[in-house]
Amino acid sequence: MLMSTDTRDTFQSKPVTIAPELQQEIEQFYYWEAKLLNNRRFEEWFGLLAADIRYFMPIRTTRSMREADQEYSGVGEYAHFDDDYNMMKGRIRKITSDVSWSENPASRTRHLITNVMIAPGMSADEYQISNAVLVYRNRLERQLDIFAGERRDTLRRTVKGSGFEIVSRTILIDQSTILANNLSFFF
């Protein structure tokens, strides 16, 4: 199975059939995660991240069809985000402080999650997930950003309250040019 930081699509062949209960459980996890982010409950959201998290958002470039495999920057190349647990902890500390000028006043976000596809992961307690995401952000009086894309996650079952933890997340934004003033929020 491919790691979530790989930009190749895990779901290129027909979808995997999974139990409806698992589908609902994972979807409910994502809806809860979106609620935490939208309500600025960042410390609680941070609790959903695994200690070995990889949070990766490659840079997208517009390429001809014959260069489609080079559309996204790769691991070790420039990226919007390429964060581990400690870097995410620092971002949480910054976004929740009064000194973060990029988020003071705070952005208002709405995360819409859909098209949740699930496949078995590398171990029995892991799942490879693809989901479509639309993130609406409004800041100050007139700053408005809309991001559409796909998130490719690895989820691991856990005994924590949420039932899962995010082991890796790759965010593939549809825009090749991001016009937002900053990316000081979470996908």
Short mmCIF file of C-alpha atoms in Angstrom, two decimals:
data_model
loop_
_atom_site.label_atom_id
_atom_site.label_comp_id
_atom_site.label_asym_id
_atom_site.label_seq_id
_atom_site.Cartn_x
_atom_site.Cartn_y
_atom_site.Cartn_z
CA MET A 1 0.00 0.00 0.00
CA LEU A 2 1.27 3.52 -0.78
CA MET A 3 2.14 5.94 1.97
CA SER A 4 -0.22 8.89 2.23
CA THR A 5 2.58 11.34 1.34
CA ASP A 6 2.80 9.70 -2.08
CA THR A 7 0.84 11.76 -4.61
CA ARG A 8 -0.06 8.71 -6.72
CA ASP A 9 -3.69 7.67 -6.35
CA THR A 10 -4.21 4.55 -4.23
CA PHE A 11 -7.77 4.24 -5.58
CA GLN A 12 -7.09 3.88 -9.31
CA SER A 13 -8.80 0.52 -9.65
CA LYS A 14 -12.32 -0.30 -8.55
CA PRO A 15 -13.21 0.66 -4.97
CA VAL A 16 -12.73 -1.75 -2.10
CA THR A 17 -15.91 -3.03 -0.47
CA ILE A 18 -15.90 -2.39 3.26
CA ALA A 19 -18.41 -2.87 6.05
CA PRO A 20 -20.99 -0.06 6.24
CA GLU A 21 -20.25 0.27 9.98
CA LEU A 22 -16.58 1.03 9.26
CA GLN A 23 -17.56 3.55 6.56
CA GLN A 24 -19.87 5.34 8.99
CA GLU A 25 -17.32 5.25 11.83
CA ILE A 26 -14.60 6.82 9.66
CA GLU A 27 -16.97 9.42 8.21
CA GLN A 28 -18.09 10.38 11.73
CA PHE A 29 -14.42 10.75 12.69
CA TYR A 30 -13.93 13.19 9.80
CA TYR A 31 -17.07 15.16 10.67
CA TRP A 32 -15.84 15.45 14.27
CA GLU A 33 -12.42 16.57 13.06
CA ALA A 34 -14.05 19.25 10.87
CA LYS A 35 -16.13 20.47 13.82
CA LEU A 36 -13.02 20.81 15.99
CA LEU A 37 -11.23 22.81 13.30
CA ASN A 38 -14.24 25.01 12.50
CA ASN A 39 -14.80 25.78 16.20
CA ARG A 40 -11.09 26.59 16.72
CA ARG A 41 -10.66 23.74 19.19
CA PHE A 42 -7.10 23.27 17.99
CA GLU A 43 -5.67 21.56 21.08
CA GLU A 44 -8.42 18.92 20.88
CA TRP A 45 -7.76 18.56 17.14
CA PHE A 46 -4.04 18.13 17.87
CA GLY A 47 -5.05 15.17 20.04
CA LEU A 48 -6.26 13.42 16.86
CA LEU A 49 -2.73 13.42 15.41
CA ALA A 50 -0.40 10.47 15.89
CA ALA A 51 3.03 11.04 17.42
CA ASP A 52 4.49 9.93 14.06
CA ILE A 53 2.28 12.29 11.99
CA ARG A 54 3.39 13.50 8.57
CA TYR A 55 1.35 16.52 7.40
CA PHE A 56 2.29 17.19 3.78
CA MET A 57 0.94 19.64 1.21
CA PRO A 58 3.00 19.54 -1.99
CA ILE A 59 3.20 22.44 -4.40
CA ARG A 60 1.14 21.91 -7.54
CA THR A 61 2.25 23.10 -10.96
CA THR A 62 0.36 23.09 -14.23
CA ARG A 63 1.90 20.51 -16.54
CA SER A 64 1.19 19.11 -19.98
CA MET A 65 -0.46 15.69 -20.13
CA ARG A 66 2.86 13.96 -20.84
CA GLU A 67 4.32 15.50 -17.65
CA ALA A 68 1.31 14.75 -15.42
CA ASP A 69 3.47 12.64 -13.09
CA GLN A 70 5.43 15.82 -12.23
CA GLU A 71 2.36 17.88 -11.31
CA TYR A 72 3.09 17.81 -7.56
CA SER A 73 6.37 18.40 -5.78
CA GLY A 74 7.73 15.28 -4.18
CA VAL A 75 8.98 14.32 -0.76
CA GLY A 76 12.16 16.29 -0.02
CA GLU A 77 11.22 19.06 -2.47
CA TYR A 78 9.56 22.39 -1.72
CA ALA A 79 6.10 22.08 -0.21
CA HIS A 80 3.53 24.34 1.42
CA PHE A 81 3.67 22.05 4.47
CA ASP A 82 5.96 19.17 5.33
CA ASP A 83 5.44 18.94 9.07
CA ASP A 84 6.04 16.35 11.76
CA TYR A 85 4.55 16.19 15.27
CA ASN A 86 6.85 18.85 16.77
CA MET A 87 6.26 21.28 13.90
CA MET A 88 2.49 20.77 14.23
CA LYS A 89 2.77 21.38 17.97
CA GLY A 90 4.52 24.68 17.22
CA ARG A 91 1.83 25.67 14.73
CA ILE A 92 -0.86 24.93 17.34
CA ARG A 93 1.01 27.01 19.92
CA LYS A 94 1.26 29.90 17.44
CA ILE A 95 -2.34 29.82 16.21
CA THR A 96 -3.69 29.80 19.77
CA SER A 97 -1.52 32.71 20.97
CA ASP A 98 -2.30 36.42 20.82
CA VAL A 99 0.93 37.15 18.97
CA SER A 100 0.03 35.33 15.76
CA TRP A 101 -0.71 38.33 13.53
CA SER A 102 -1.84 36.06 10.69
CA GLU A 103 -4.66 34.69 12.87
CA ASN A 104 -5.52 37.65 15.09
CA PRO A 105 -8.39 38.16 14.61
CA ALA A 106 -8.96 34.49 13.91
CA SER A 107 -10.13 33.11 10.59
CA ARG A 108 -13.59 31.60 10.33
CA THR A 109 -13.44 28.28 8.51
CA ARG A 110 -15.86 25.67 7.28
CA HIS A 111 -14.51 22.25 6.28
CA LEU A 112 -16.79 20.19 4.04
CA ILE A 113 -15.76 16.54 3.74
CA THR A 114 -17.21 14.16 1.16
CA ASN A 115 -16.40 11.23 -1.15
CA VAL A 116 -14.77 9.24 1.65
CA MET A 117 -13.11 6.14 0.17
CA ILE A 118 -11.43 3.56 2.39
CA ALA A 119 -8.88 0.82 1.70
CA PRO A 120 -6.93 -1.45 4.06
CA GLY A 121 -3.61 -0.02 5.22
CA MET A 122 -0.22 -1.59 5.78
CA SER A 123 -1.32 -3.19 9.04
CA ALA A 124 -4.61 -4.52 10.36
CA ASP A 125 -5.31 -1.38 12.41
CA GLU A 126 -4.56 1.13 9.60
CA TYR A 127 -6.67 2.44 6.72
CA GLN A 128 -5.82 4.41 3.61
CA ILE A 129 -8.42 7.12 3.07
CA SER A 130 -9.18 9.45 0.19
CA ASN A 131 -11.69 12.24 0.72
CA ALA A 132 -12.71 15.39 -1.07
CA VAL A 133 -12.41 18.56 0.98
CA LEU A 134 -13.68 22.08 0.51
CA VAL A 135 -12.33 24.63 2.97
CA TYR A 136 -14.00 28.02 3.12
CA ARG A 137 -12.12 30.70 5.05
CA ASN A 138 -13.22 34.22 5.89
CA ARG A 139 -10.92 36.62 7.70
CA LEU A 140 -11.24 40.28 8.61
CA GLU A 141 -14.00 42.08 6.68
CA ARG A 142 -13.29 41.11 3.08
CA GLN A 143 -10.69 38.36 2.94
CA LEU A 144 -12.28 35.24 1.50
CA ASP A 145 -10.53 32.05 0.40
CA ILE A 146 -11.96 28.81 -0.94
CA PHE A 147 -9.77 25.73 -1.29
CA ALA A 148 -10.91 22.56 -3.02
CA GLY A 149 -8.90 19.39 -3.11
CA GLU A 150 -8.30 15.88 -1.95
CA ARG A 151 -6.87 14.65 1.34
CA ARG A 152 -5.09 11.30 1.37
CA ASP A 153 -4.78 10.07 4.90
CA THR A 154 -3.54 7.09 6.81
CA LEU A 155 -5.74 6.50 9.85
CA ARG A 156 -4.80 4.17 12.68
CA ARG A 157 -7.34 2.67 15.05
CA THR A 158 -6.65 3.67 18.63
CA VAL A 159 -8.17 3.32 22.05
CA LYS A 160 -8.33 7.12 22.42
CA GLY A 161 -11.75 8.76 22.58
CA SER A 162 -11.97 9.48 18.84
CA GLY A 163 -11.33 5.86 17.81
CA PHE A 164 -8.70 6.85 15.24
CA GLU A 165 -5.57 8.95 14.90
CA ILE A 166 -4.19 10.60 11.78
CA VAL A 167 -0.82 9.04 10.96
CA SER A 168 -0.27 10.94 7.72
CA ARG A 169 -2.12 13.49 5.64
CA THR A 170 -1.31 14.62 2.12
CA ILE A 171 -3.33 17.60 0.94
CA LEU A 172 -3.64 17.91 -2.84
CA ILE A 173 -5.12 21.35 -3.54
CA ASP A 174 -6.76 21.85 -6.93
CA GLN A 175 -5.31 25.35 -7.37
CA SER A 176 -1.80 25.64 -8.73
CA THR A 177 -1.62 29.30 -7.69
CA ILE A 178 -2.75 30.01 -4.15
CA LEU A 179 -3.97 33.60 -3.88
CA ALA A 180 -4.58 33.56 -0.11
CA ASN A 181 -2.57 35.96 2.05
CA ASN A 182 -1.38 33.04 4.16
CA LEU A 183 -1.96 29.37 4.96
CA SER A 184 -2.16 29.77 8.72
CA PHE A 185 -5.01 27.30 9.22
CA PHE A 186 -5.35 23.55 8.96
CA PHE A 187 -6.81 21.35 6.23
#
